[in-house]
Amino acid sequence: MTNEQYQESIDWLFVQMPNYQIDGQKAYKPGLDNIIRLCDFFGNPQERITCIHIGGTNGKGSSSNMLASVLQEAGYKVGLYNSPHLIDFTERIKVNGKNCSKEFVFDFIQKLKKLPEDIRPSFFEFTTIMAFEYFAQQNVDFAIIEVGLGGRLDSTNIIRPLISAITNVQLDHQNILGSTIEEIAGEKAGIIKKNTPIISGDDNESVKNILIKKAAEENAPFIDATLLQTDFTSDLKGNYQKKNIRVVLTMIEELRKLNVTISEQDVIKGLLNVHQNTGFIGRWFEFSKNPLTICDTAHNQAGLEHVFSQLNSIDKHKHIILGFVNDKKIDEVMALLPENSEFYFAKPSINRGRHPEDYENLLREAKIFYKIFNSVQEAYLSAKERCTHEEMIFIGGSNFVVGEFLEKNLEINE
């Protein structure tokens, strides 16, 4: 297999099964019928792995990577399924921090091309069965599975996990999951399984009540991680990680009750070595110190509130590069923009990317100093040229903006 063959197979995957609606083709397919048939076709690899299921609006990626790091420190072989990827598709499927091989992805896509005509999976359903198969082949001790979208109808919801967690519930993907926090909470609660502990990291009483009710229906122990007081810290430096750490520590306690051996030293080292152990980047990620350059994938109102609040706490003039996809409510973002900043807006280079000219009226109304660019890289190079050593750069607004930035610049920086 050549790199060209690999890229052709990935391109085929995206063309056949795009993530979201493109050119009128709706790729998101709610329901478990497809994934059930797909797993059956491949011999149900999900039944041969021990899973931990993590959902939520924000924080599920950070929480799953922190837990993976702790379990690795404890000596376990850990599979980790996250989405989306930032640079290369293989980031989605890892074992002990190492991306799955391109050869595996290429070979598996060849099998996918031979599926019966009556099985027409979505992109995410294909990547999910790919992860299950890889983890089964690798004979992992634990497979940490991050929910893709929602929970109840998400293709990952076919698994029967040891424990589950819901980090929080916020407004996001309202066009699919519901227009209110309560409706979205009902969808997230769909991952709660019979007799399976569910850990909640949300302190919103209405959300908590919905999760508690669903847990009671399923006879699932409900554990409130927000009650935990802890001084543990992580190398993931966003202020919002404090809440995620509580969820992770509570999951660890539940695993210990199931006779999973994890020492306090494993916890300390695991939380402090997430980058090294799992390769996780993009969450309050310090790209460079001079000038200080931070990127963060927060992309909904709740996530951006946390990130922009932390930016406001830094006493530096800021050069902020932002880009968004089509389904984001830009007016809500405008109300949150940090002070003492100049802004560089760019279109992410994907089909769903929104050109800043489409919302320039909102930029004018915000009365900010801004410029518009055709690409994230153009915006970054302009910001870098203008930024002094006493100032800082921030890149965010979308997973795709951060991914595009890192793909162009990470190797150069290293």
PDB file of C-alpha atoms in Angstrom, residues 217-382:
ATOM      1  CA  GLU A 217     -35.729   3.191  34.815  1.00  0.00           C
ATOM      2  CA  GLU A 218     -32.669   1.121  33.899  1.00  0.00           C
ATOM      3  CA  ASN A 219     -31.753   0.224  37.494  1.00  0.00           C
ATOM      4  CA  ALA A 220     -28.425   1.924  36.771  1.00  0.00           C
ATOM      5  CA  PRO A 221     -26.469   3.375  39.718  1.00  0.00           C
ATOM      6  CA  PHE A 222     -26.299   7.177  39.293  1.00  0.00           C
ATOM      7  CA  ILE A 223     -23.085   8.801  40.529  1.00  0.00           C
ATOM      8  CA  ASP A 224     -22.821  12.601  40.689  1.00  0.00           C
ATOM      9  CA  ALA A 225     -19.216  13.598  39.914  1.00  0.00           C
ATOM     10  CA  THR A 226     -19.902  17.260  40.707  1.00  0.00           C
ATOM     11  CA  LEU A 227     -19.936  16.414  44.433  1.00  0.00           C
ATOM     12  CA  LEU A 228     -16.282  15.346  44.344  1.00  0.00           C
ATOM     13  CA  GLN A 229     -13.689  17.702  45.814  1.00  0.00           C
ATOM     14  CA  THR A 230     -10.208  17.185  44.440  1.00  0.00           C
ATOM     15  CA  ASP A 231      -6.807  18.830  44.045  1.00  0.00           C
ATOM     16  CA  PHE A 232      -5.670  16.591  41.175  1.00  0.00           C
ATOM     17  CA  THR A 233      -4.298  18.448  38.145  1.00  0.00           C
ATOM     18  CA  SER A 234      -3.559  17.532  34.549  1.00  0.00           C
ATOM     19  CA  ASP A 235      -1.232  18.596  31.764  1.00  0.00           C
ATOM     20  CA  LEU A 236      -4.432  19.587  29.915  1.00  0.00           C
ATOM     21  CA  LYS A 237      -4.394  23.215  31.027  1.00  0.00           C
ATOM     22  CA  GLY A 238      -7.824  24.604  30.176  1.00  0.00           C
ATOM     23  CA  ASN A 239      -9.621  25.842  33.294  1.00  0.00           C
ATOM     24  CA  TYR A 240     -12.626  23.783  32.190  1.00  0.00           C
ATOM     25  CA  GLN A 241     -10.602  20.575  32.732  1.00  0.00           C
ATOM     26  CA  LYS A 242     -11.275  20.763  36.481  1.00  0.00           C
ATOM     27  CA  LYS A 243     -14.819  19.543  35.831  1.00  0.00           C
ATOM     28  CA  ASN A 244     -13.600  16.814  33.491  1.00  0.00           C
ATOM     29  CA  ILE A 245     -11.082  15.620  36.094  1.00  0.00           C
ATOM     30  CA  ARG A 246     -13.935  15.064  38.555  1.00  0.00           C
ATOM     31  CA  VAL A 247     -15.699  12.871  35.988  1.00  0.00           C
ATOM     32  CA  VAL A 248     -12.514  10.894  35.319  1.00  0.00           C
ATOM     33  CA  LEU A 249     -11.776  10.352  39.030  1.00  0.00           C
ATOM     34  CA  THR A 250     -15.338   9.199  39.618  1.00  0.00           C
ATOM     35  CA  MET A 251     -15.059   6.737  36.708  1.00  0.00           C
ATOM     36  CA  ILE A 252     -11.851   5.419  38.236  1.00  0.00           C
ATOM     37  CA  GLU A 253     -13.588   4.823  41.567  1.00  0.00           C
ATOM     38  CA  GLU A 254     -16.356   2.879  39.826  1.00  0.00           C
ATOM     39  CA  LEU A 255     -13.781   0.791  37.933  1.00  0.00           C
ATOM     40  CA  ARG A 256     -12.031   0.006  41.229  1.00  0.00           C
ATOM     41  CA  LYS A 257     -15.355  -1.289  42.568  1.00  0.00           C
ATOM     42  CA  LEU A 258     -15.318  -3.673  39.570  1.00  0.00           C
ATOM     43  CA  ASN A 259     -11.874  -4.940  40.668  1.00  0.00           C
ATOM     44  CA  VAL A 260      -9.870  -2.929  38.149  1.00  0.00           C
ATOM     45  CA  THR A 261      -6.505  -2.225  39.808  1.00  0.00           C
ATOM     46  CA  ILE A 262      -5.540   1.457  39.599  1.00  0.00           C
ATOM     47  CA  SER A 263      -3.167   2.997  42.154  1.00  0.00           C
ATOM     48  CA  GLU A 264      -3.084   6.614  43.295  1.00  0.00           C
ATOM     49  CA  GLN A 265       0.296   6.953  41.589  1.00  0.00           C
ATOM     50  CA  ASP A 266      -1.261   5.721  38.336  1.00  0.00           C
ATOM     51  CA  VAL A 267      -3.880   8.456  38.661  1.00  0.00           C
ATOM     52  CA  ILE A 268      -1.354  11.215  39.386  1.00  0.00           C
ATOM     53  CA  LYS A 269       0.995  10.208  36.559  1.00  0.00           C
ATOM     54  CA  GLY A 270      -1.835   9.498  34.144  1.00  0.00           C
ATOM     55  CA  LEU A 271      -3.432  12.897  34.570  1.00  0.00           C
ATOM     56  CA  LEU A 272      -0.092  14.691  34.246  1.00  0.00           C
ATOM     57  CA  ASN A 273       1.017  12.828  31.116  1.00  0.00           C
ATOM     58  CA  VAL A 274      -2.039  12.840  28.859  1.00  0.00           C
ATOM     59  CA  HIS A 275      -0.230  14.465  25.915  1.00  0.00           C
ATOM     60  CA  GLN A 276       2.641  11.986  26.116  1.00  0.00           C
ATOM     61  CA  ASN A 277       0.512   8.884  26.728  1.00  0.00           C
ATOM     62  CA  THR A 278      -2.317   9.478  24.244  1.00  0.00           C
ATOM     63  CA  GLY A 279      -1.057  12.124  21.813  1.00  0.00           C
ATOM     64  CA  PHE A 280      -4.085  14.282  22.634  1.00  0.00           C
ATOM     65  CA  ILE A 281      -3.805  17.883  21.426  1.00  0.00           C
ATOM     66  CA  GLY A 282      -6.067  20.779  20.539  1.00  0.00           C
ATOM     67  CA  ARG A 283      -7.569  21.584  23.962  1.00  0.00           C
ATOM     68  CA  TRP A 284      -5.953  24.740  25.335  1.00  0.00           C
ATOM     69  CA  PHE A 285      -2.899  23.518  23.470  1.00  0.00           C
ATOM     70  CA  GLU A 286       0.183  25.697  23.806  1.00  0.00           C
ATOM     71  CA  PHE A 287       1.617  25.677  20.300  1.00  0.00           C
ATOM     72  CA  SER A 288       4.443  28.075  21.119  1.00  0.00           C
ATOM     73  CA  LYS A 289       5.675  30.247  23.968  1.00  0.00           C
ATOM     74  CA  ASN A 290       7.173  33.096  21.947  1.00  0.00           C
ATOM     75  CA  PRO A 291       4.838  34.570  21.054  1.00  0.00           C
ATOM     76  CA  LEU A 292       2.383  32.684  23.258  1.00  0.00           C
ATOM     77  CA  THR A 293       0.134  30.812  20.819  1.00  0.00           C
ATOM     78  CA  ILE A 294      -2.837  28.794  22.081  1.00  0.00           C
ATOM     79  CA  CYS A 295      -5.368  26.771  20.119  1.00  0.00           C
ATOM     80  CA  ASP A 296      -8.587  25.208  21.377  1.00  0.00           C
ATOM     81  CA  THR A 297     -11.317  23.277  19.586  1.00  0.00           C
ATOM     82  CA  ALA A 298     -14.226  24.700  21.642  1.00  0.00           C
ATOM     83  CA  HIS A 299     -16.948  25.455  19.104  1.00  0.00           C
ATOM     84  CA  ASN A 300     -20.303  25.888  20.862  1.00  0.00           C
ATOM     85  CA  GLN A 301     -21.526  28.659  23.140  1.00  0.00           C
ATOM     86  CA  ALA A 302     -20.786  26.883  26.417  1.00  0.00           C
ATOM     87  CA  GLY A 303     -17.307  25.802  25.345  1.00  0.00           C
ATOM     88  CA  LEU A 304     -16.384  29.204  23.945  1.00  0.00           C
ATOM     89  CA  GLU A 305     -17.594  30.938  27.113  1.00  0.00           C
ATOM     90  CA  HIS A 306     -15.045  28.942  29.133  1.00  0.00           C
ATOM     91  CA  VAL A 307     -12.223  29.488  26.651  1.00  0.00           C
ATOM     92  CA  PHE A 308     -12.844  33.190  26.113  1.00  0.00           C
ATOM     93  CA  SER A 309     -13.116  33.710  29.872  1.00  0.00           C
ATOM     94  CA  GLN A 310      -9.678  32.155  30.298  1.00  0.00           C
ATOM     95  CA  LEU A 311      -8.343  34.333  27.485  1.00  0.00           C
ATOM     96  CA  ASN A 312      -9.695  37.437  29.226  1.00  0.00           C
ATOM     97  CA  SER A 313      -7.744  36.471  32.336  1.00  0.00           C
ATOM     98  CA  ILE A 314      -4.451  36.752  30.412  1.00  0.00           C
ATOM     99  CA  ASP A 315      -3.097  40.298  30.520  1.00  0.00           C
ATOM    100  CA  LYS A 316      -1.890  40.471  26.930  1.00  0.00           C
ATOM    101  CA  HIS A 317      -3.122  42.034  23.722  1.00  0.00           C
ATOM    102  CA  LYS A 318      -4.591  39.209  21.681  1.00  0.00           C
ATOM    103  CA  HIS A 319      -4.667  38.279  18.000  1.00  0.00           C
ATOM    104  CA  ILE A 320      -7.613  35.915  17.667  1.00  0.00           C
ATOM    105  CA  ILE A 321      -8.144  33.696  14.621  1.00  0.00           C
ATOM    106  CA  LEU A 322     -11.644  32.252  14.332  1.00  0.00           C
ATOM    107  CA  GLY A 323     -13.592  30.221  11.802  1.00  0.00           C
ATOM    108  CA  PHE A 324     -16.949  28.475  11.900  1.00  0.00           C
ATOM    109  CA  VAL A 325     -19.057  25.871  10.153  1.00  0.00           C
ATOM    110  CA  ASN A 326     -22.495  26.463   8.687  1.00  0.00           C
ATOM    111  CA  ASP A 327     -24.641  25.329  11.606  1.00  0.00           C
ATOM    112  CA  LYS A 328     -23.089  27.616  14.235  1.00  0.00           C
ATOM    113  CA  LYS A 329     -24.982  30.649  15.522  1.00  0.00           C
ATOM    114  CA  ILE A 330     -22.454  33.391  14.934  1.00  0.00           C
ATOM    115  CA  ASP A 331     -24.478  36.057  16.759  1.00  0.00           C
ATOM    116  CA  GLU A 332     -24.097  34.106  20.017  1.00  0.00           C
ATOM    117  CA  VAL A 333     -20.324  33.987  19.523  1.00  0.00           C
ATOM    118  CA  MET A 334     -20.099  37.734  18.860  1.00  0.00           C
ATOM    119  CA  ALA A 335     -21.519  38.440  22.317  1.00  0.00           C
ATOM    120  CA  LEU A 336     -18.682  36.453  23.910  1.00  0.00           C
ATOM    121  CA  LEU A 337     -15.612  37.810  22.095  1.00  0.00           C
ATOM    122  CA  PRO A 338     -12.642  38.617  24.359  1.00  0.00           C
ATOM    123  CA  GLU A 339     -11.600  42.178  25.085  1.00  0.00           C
ATOM    124  CA  ASN A 340      -8.280  43.792  24.183  1.00  0.00           C
ATOM    125  CA  SER A 341      -8.174  41.849  20.921  1.00  0.00           C
ATOM    126  CA  GLU A 342      -8.033  42.109  17.157  1.00  0.00           C
ATOM    127  CA  PHE A 343      -9.701  39.421  15.092  1.00  0.00           C
ATOM    128  CA  TYR A 344      -8.862  37.395  12.009  1.00  0.00           C
ATOM    129  CA  PHE A 345     -11.824  35.511  10.532  1.00  0.00           C
ATOM    130  CA  ALA A 346     -11.295  32.699   8.036  1.00  0.00           C
ATOM    131  CA  LYS A 347     -13.264  29.968   6.308  1.00  0.00           C
ATOM    132  CA  PRO A 348     -12.327  26.401   7.318  1.00  0.00           C
ATOM    133  CA  SER A 349     -11.369  24.498   4.167  1.00  0.00           C
ATOM    134  CA  ILE A 350     -14.209  21.963   4.297  1.00  0.00           C
ATOM    135  CA  ASN A 351     -17.576  21.872   2.556  1.00  0.00           C
ATOM    136  CA  ARG A 352     -19.321  22.889   5.763  1.00  0.00           C
ATOM    137  CA  GLY A 353     -16.984  25.832   6.312  1.00  0.00           C
ATOM    138  CA  ARG A 354     -18.691  29.238   6.408  1.00  0.00           C
ATOM    139  CA  HIS A 355     -17.034  32.189   4.700  1.00  0.00           C
ATOM    140  CA  PRO A 356     -16.794  35.241   6.984  1.00  0.00           C
ATOM    141  CA  GLU A 357     -18.321  37.420   4.263  1.00  0.00           C
ATOM    142  CA  ASP A 358     -21.602  35.599   5.005  1.00  0.00           C
ATOM    143  CA  TYR A 359     -21.696  37.039   8.524  1.00  0.00           C
ATOM    144  CA  GLU A 360     -19.729  40.263   8.048  1.00  0.00           C
ATOM    145  CA  ASN A 361     -22.803  42.295   9.009  1.00  0.00           C
ATOM    146  CA  LEU A 362     -22.502  40.779  12.500  1.00  0.00           C
ATOM    147  CA  LEU A 363     -18.798  41.662  12.625  1.00  0.00           C
ATOM    148  CA  ARG A 364     -19.593  45.300  11.802  1.00  0.00           C
ATOM    149  CA  GLU A 365     -22.320  45.433  14.433  1.00  0.00           C
ATOM    150  CA  ALA A 366     -19.894  44.035  17.025  1.00  0.00           C
ATOM    151  CA  LYS A 367     -17.668  47.088  16.489  1.00  0.00           C
ATOM    152  CA  ILE A 368     -14.448  45.071  16.648  1.00  0.00           C
ATOM    153  CA  PHE A 369     -11.193  45.426  14.757  1.00  0.00           C
ATOM    154  CA  TYR A 370     -11.204  42.563  12.238  1.00  0.00           C
ATOM    155  CA  LYS A 371      -9.913  41.292   8.921  1.00  0.00           C
ATOM    156  CA  ILE A 372     -11.251  38.526   6.690  1.00  0.00           C
ATOM    157  CA  PHE A 373      -9.113  35.802   5.092  1.00  0.00           C
ATOM    158  CA  ASN A 374      -9.782  32.987   2.647  1.00  0.00           C
ATOM    159  CA  SER A 375      -7.861  30.420   4.682  1.00  0.00           C
ATOM    160  CA  VAL A 376      -6.837  29.721   8.260  1.00  0.00           C
ATOM    161  CA  GLN A 377      -3.170  29.723   7.266  1.00  0.00           C
ATOM    162  CA  GLU A 378      -3.425  33.164   5.673  1.00  0.00           C
ATOM    163  CA  ALA A 379      -5.027  34.452   8.856  1.00  0.00           C
ATOM    164  CA  TYR A 380      -2.339  32.879  11.048  1.00  0.00           C
ATOM    165  CA  LEU A 381       0.549  34.249   8.991  1.00  0.00           C
ATOM    166  CA  SER A 382      -0.983  37.721   9.144  1.00  0.00           C
TER     167      SER A 382
END
